[in-house]
CSV table of C-alpha atoms and ligand atoms in Angstrom, one decimal:
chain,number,residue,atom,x,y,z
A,49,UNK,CA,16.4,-19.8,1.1
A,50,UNK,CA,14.8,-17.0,-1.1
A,51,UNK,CA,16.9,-13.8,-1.2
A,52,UNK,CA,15.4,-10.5,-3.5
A,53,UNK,CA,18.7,-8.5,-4.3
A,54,UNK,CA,18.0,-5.0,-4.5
A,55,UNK,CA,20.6,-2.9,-6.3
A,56,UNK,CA,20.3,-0.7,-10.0
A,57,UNK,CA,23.8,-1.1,-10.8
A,58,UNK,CA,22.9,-4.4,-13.1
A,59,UNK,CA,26.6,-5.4,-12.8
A,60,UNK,CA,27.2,-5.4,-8.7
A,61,UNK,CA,23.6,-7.1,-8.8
A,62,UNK,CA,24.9,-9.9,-11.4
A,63,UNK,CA,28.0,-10.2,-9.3
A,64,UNK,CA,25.6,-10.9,-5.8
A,65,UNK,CA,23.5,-12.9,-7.4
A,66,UNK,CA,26.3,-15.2,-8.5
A,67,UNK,CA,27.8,-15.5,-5.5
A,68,UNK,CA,24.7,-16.1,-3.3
A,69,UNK,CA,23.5,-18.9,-6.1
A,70,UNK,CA,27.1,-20.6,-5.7
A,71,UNK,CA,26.5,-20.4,-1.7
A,72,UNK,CA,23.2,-22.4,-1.8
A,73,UNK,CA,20.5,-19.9,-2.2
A,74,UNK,CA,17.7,-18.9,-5.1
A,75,UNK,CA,17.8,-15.3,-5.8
A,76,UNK,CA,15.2,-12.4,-7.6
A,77,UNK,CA,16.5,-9.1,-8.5
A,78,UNK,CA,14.7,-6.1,-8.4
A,79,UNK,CA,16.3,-2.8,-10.0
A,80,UNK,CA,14.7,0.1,-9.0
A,81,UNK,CA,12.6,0.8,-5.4
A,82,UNK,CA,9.2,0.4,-7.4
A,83,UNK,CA,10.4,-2.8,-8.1
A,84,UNK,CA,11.4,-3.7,-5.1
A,85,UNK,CA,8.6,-2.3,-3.0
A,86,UNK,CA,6.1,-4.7,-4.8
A,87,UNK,CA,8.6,-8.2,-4.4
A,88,UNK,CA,8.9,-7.4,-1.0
A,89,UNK,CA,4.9,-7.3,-0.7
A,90,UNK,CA,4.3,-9.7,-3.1
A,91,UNK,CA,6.7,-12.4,-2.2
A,92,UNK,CA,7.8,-14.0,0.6
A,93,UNK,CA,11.6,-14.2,1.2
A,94,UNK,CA,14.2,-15.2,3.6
A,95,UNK,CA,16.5,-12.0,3.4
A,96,UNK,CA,16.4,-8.9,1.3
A,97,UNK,CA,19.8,-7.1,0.2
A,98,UNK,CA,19.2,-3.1,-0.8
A,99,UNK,CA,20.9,-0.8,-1.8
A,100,UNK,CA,19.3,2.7,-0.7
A,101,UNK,CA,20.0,4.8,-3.5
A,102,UNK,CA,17.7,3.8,-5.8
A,103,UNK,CA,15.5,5.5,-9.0
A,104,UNK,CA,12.1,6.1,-8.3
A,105,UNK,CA,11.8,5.1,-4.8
A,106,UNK,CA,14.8,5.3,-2.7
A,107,UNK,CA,15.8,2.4,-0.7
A,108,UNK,CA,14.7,3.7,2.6
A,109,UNK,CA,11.5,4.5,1.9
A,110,UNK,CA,10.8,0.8,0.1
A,111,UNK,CA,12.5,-0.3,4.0
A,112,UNK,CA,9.9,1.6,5.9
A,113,UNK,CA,7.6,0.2,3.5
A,114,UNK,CA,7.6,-3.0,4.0
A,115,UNK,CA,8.0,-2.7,8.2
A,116,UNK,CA,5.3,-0.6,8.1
A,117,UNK,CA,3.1,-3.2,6.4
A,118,UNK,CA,4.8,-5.8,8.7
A,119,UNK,CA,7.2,-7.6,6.2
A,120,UNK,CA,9.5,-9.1,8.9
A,121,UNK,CA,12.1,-10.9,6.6
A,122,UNK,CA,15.9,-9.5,7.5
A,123,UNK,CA,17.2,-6.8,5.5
A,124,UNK,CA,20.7,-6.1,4.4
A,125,UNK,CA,21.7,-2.3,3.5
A,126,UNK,CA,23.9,-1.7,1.2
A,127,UNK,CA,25.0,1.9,1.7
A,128,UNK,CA,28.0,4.4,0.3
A,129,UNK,CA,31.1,4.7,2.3
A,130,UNK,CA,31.6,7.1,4.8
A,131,UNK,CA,27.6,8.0,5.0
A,132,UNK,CA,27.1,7.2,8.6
A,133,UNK,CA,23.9,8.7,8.6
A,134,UNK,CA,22.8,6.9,6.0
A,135,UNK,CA,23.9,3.9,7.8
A,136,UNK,CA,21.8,4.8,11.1
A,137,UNK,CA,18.6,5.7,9.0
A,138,UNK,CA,18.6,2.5,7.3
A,139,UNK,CA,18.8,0.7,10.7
A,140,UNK,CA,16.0,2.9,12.4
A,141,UNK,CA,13.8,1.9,9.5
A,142,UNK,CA,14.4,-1.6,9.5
A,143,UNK,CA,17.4,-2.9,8.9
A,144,UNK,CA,19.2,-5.7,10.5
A,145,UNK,CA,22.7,-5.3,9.3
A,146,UNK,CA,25.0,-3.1,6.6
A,147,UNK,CA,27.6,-3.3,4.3
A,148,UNK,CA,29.8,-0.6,3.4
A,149,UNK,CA,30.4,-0.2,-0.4
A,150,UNK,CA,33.1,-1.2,-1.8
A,151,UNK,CA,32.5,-4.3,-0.3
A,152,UNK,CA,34.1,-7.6,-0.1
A,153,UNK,CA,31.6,-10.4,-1.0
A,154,UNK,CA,32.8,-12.4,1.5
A,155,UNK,CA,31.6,-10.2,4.0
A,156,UNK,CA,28.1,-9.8,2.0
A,157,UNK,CA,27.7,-12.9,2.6
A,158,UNK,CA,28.5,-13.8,6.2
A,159,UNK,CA,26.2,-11.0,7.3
A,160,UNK,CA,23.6,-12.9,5.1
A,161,UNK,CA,24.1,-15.8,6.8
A,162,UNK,CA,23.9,-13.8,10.1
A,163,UNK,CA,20.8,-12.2,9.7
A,164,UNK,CA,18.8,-15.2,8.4
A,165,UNK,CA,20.0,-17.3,11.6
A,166,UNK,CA,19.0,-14.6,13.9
A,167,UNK,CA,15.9,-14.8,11.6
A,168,UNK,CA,15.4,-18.5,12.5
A,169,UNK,CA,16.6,-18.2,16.5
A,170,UNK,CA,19.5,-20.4,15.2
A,171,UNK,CA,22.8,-18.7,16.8
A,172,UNK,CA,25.7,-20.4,15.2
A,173,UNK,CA,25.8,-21.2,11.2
A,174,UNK,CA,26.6,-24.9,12.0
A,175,UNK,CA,23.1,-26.2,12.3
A,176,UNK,CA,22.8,-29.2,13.9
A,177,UNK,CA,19.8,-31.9,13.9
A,178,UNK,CA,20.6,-35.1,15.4
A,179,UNK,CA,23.2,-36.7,13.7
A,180,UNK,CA,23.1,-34.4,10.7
A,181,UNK,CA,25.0,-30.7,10.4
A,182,UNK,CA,24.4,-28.2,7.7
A,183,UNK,CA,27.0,-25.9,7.4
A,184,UNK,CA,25.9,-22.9,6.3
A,185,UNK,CA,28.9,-21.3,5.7
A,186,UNK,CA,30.4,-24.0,3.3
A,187,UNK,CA,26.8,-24.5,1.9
A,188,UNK,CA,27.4,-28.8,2.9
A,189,UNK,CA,26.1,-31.2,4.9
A,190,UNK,CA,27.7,-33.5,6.9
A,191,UNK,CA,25.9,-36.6,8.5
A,192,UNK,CA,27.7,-38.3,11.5
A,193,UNK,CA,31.2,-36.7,10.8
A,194,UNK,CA,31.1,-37.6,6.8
A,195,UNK,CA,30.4,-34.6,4.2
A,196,UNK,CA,27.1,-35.5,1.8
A,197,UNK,CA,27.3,-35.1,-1.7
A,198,UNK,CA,24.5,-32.7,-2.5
A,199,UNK,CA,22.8,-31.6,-5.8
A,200,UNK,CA,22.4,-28.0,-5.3
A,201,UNK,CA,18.6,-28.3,-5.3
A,202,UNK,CA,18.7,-30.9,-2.2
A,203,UNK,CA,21.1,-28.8,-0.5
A,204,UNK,CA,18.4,-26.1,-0.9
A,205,UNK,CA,15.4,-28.2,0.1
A,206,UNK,CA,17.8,-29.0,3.1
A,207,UNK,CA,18.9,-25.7,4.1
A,208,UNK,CA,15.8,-24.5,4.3
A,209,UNK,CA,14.2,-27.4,6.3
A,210,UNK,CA,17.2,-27.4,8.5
A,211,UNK,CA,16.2,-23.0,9.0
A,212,UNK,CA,12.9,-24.1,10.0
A,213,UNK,CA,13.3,-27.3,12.1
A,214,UNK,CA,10.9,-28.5,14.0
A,215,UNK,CA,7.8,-27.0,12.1
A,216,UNK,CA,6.2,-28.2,9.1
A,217,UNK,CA,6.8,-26.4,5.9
A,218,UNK,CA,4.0,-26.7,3.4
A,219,UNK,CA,5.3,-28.0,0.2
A,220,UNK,CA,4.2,-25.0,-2.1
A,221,UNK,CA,6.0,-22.7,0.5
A,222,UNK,CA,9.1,-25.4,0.6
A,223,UNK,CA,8.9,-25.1,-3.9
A,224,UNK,CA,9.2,-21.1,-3.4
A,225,UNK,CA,12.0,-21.0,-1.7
A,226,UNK,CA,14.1,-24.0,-3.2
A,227,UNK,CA,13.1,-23.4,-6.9
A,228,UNK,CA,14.5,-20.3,-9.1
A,229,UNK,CA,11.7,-18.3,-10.7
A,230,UNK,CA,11.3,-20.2,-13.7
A,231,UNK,CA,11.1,-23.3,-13.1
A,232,UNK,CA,8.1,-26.2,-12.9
A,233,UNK,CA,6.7,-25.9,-9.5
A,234,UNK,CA,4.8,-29.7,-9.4
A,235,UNK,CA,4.8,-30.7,-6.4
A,236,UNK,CA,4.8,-34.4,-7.5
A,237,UNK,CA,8.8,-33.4,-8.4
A,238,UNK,CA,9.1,-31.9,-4.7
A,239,UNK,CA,8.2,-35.3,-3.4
A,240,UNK,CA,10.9,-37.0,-5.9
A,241,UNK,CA,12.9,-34.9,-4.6
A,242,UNK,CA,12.5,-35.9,-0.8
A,243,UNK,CA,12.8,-39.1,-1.6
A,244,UNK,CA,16.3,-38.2,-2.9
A,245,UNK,CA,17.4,-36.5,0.1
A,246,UNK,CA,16.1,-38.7,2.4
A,247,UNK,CA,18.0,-41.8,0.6
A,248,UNK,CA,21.2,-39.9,1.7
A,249,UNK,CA,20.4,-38.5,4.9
A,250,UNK,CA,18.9,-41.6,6.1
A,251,UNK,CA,14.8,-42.5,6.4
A,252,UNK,CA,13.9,-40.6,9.9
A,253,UNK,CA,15.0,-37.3,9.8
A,254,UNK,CA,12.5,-35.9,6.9
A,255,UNK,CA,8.5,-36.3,8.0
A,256,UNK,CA,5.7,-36.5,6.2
A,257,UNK,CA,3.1,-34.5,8.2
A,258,UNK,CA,0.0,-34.9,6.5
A,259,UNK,CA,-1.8,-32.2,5.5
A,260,UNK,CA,1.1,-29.9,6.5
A,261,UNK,CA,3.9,-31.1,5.0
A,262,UNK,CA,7.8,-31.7,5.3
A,263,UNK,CA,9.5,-31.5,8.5
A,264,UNK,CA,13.0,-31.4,9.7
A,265,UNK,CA,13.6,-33.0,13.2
A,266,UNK,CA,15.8,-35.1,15.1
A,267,UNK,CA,13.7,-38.3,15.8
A,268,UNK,CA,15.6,-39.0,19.2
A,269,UNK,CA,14.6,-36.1,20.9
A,270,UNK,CA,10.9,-36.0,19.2
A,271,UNK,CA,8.4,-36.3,22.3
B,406,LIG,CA1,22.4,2.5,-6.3
């Protein structure tokens, strides 16, 4: 899952960043609303955090932005503490949760998780396929009862197939989401990479649609 962090204070950024990379997800930064406004065009992510006071362009204008152009992903606001009409402006242009600052970054991250699952339809952040559970909250899998020993990047790959079970994702959307910024995006090295997962989580539960790519889904209940 592809999250663009939105914040100017470099440090608080940094800090975010860290912790959503240690909880399974790849992360961009933007630093001012310019920035931001032209990621959140440009690229296509799983969540947004933002902070609304911004140089430039402030945050709520880069959230009416993107609505207004139809970018759906689910936005986090980060606003100041005791600004409750901040707080109601960011979620009548958009929003889909807040966080007071201070914050704690364990609550950063449990509204994350929220807001992407509502994203998805999912309503719990146990995700369950078959025999297989992803546990978003932990950022493990465990297949019938016994934890897998994930890389980061297959946890990644399986995260976000697990978000979007039951559809194929093509595999240049799959690399954008699973890979950080830099990185070699062949997709001969996603397909390694399948074979990897697929070695621990058992043959069935990864398909090959042709033409469309990898999908999630729990053969026993497949029509
Ligand atoms: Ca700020």
């Amino acid at each position: 899952m592809r999250v663009l962090i939105v914040e100017d204070n470099t440090a608080i950024a940094r800090d975010i960043g860290e912790h959503l990379q240690q909880a399974g997800y790849v992360v961009d930064y933007a630093f001012d609303g310019e920035e931001a406004d032209f990621k959140g065009f440009t690229e296509d992510y799983d969540a947004a955090i933002l902070d609304l006071g911004l140089p430039k362009l402030d945050g709520l204008t880069v959230l009416r932005n993107w609505r207004e152009a139809g970018r759906a992903f689910p936005v986090l606001v980060l606003t100041a503490r005791g600004g409750w009409r901040e707080r109601v402006e960011g979620m009548d242009a958009g929003g889909d949760d807040y966080v007071v600052k201070p914050f704690e970054m364990e609550e950063v991250l449990a509204r994350l998780r929220a807001i992407i699952r509502r994203s998805r339809g999912l309503a719990a952040p146990v995700i369950r396929i078959g025999p297989l559970e992803l546990d978003t909250r932990a950022a493990r899998a465990i297949l019938d009862g016994r934890a897998l020993d994930l890389t980061p990047l297959e946890y990644r790959l399986l995260s976000y197939l697990a978000h979007h079970q039951g559809r194929a994702a093509p595999r240049m959307e799959l690399m954008e989401h699973i890979y950080e910024g830099d990185t070699d995006r062949n997709p001969n090295t996603l397909d390694v990479l399948v074979g990897r997962l697929r070695r621990k989580i058992g043959p069935g539960l990864i398909q090959t649609r042709r033409g469309h790519g990898y999908m999630l889904a729990n053969p026993e209940t497949e029509a």
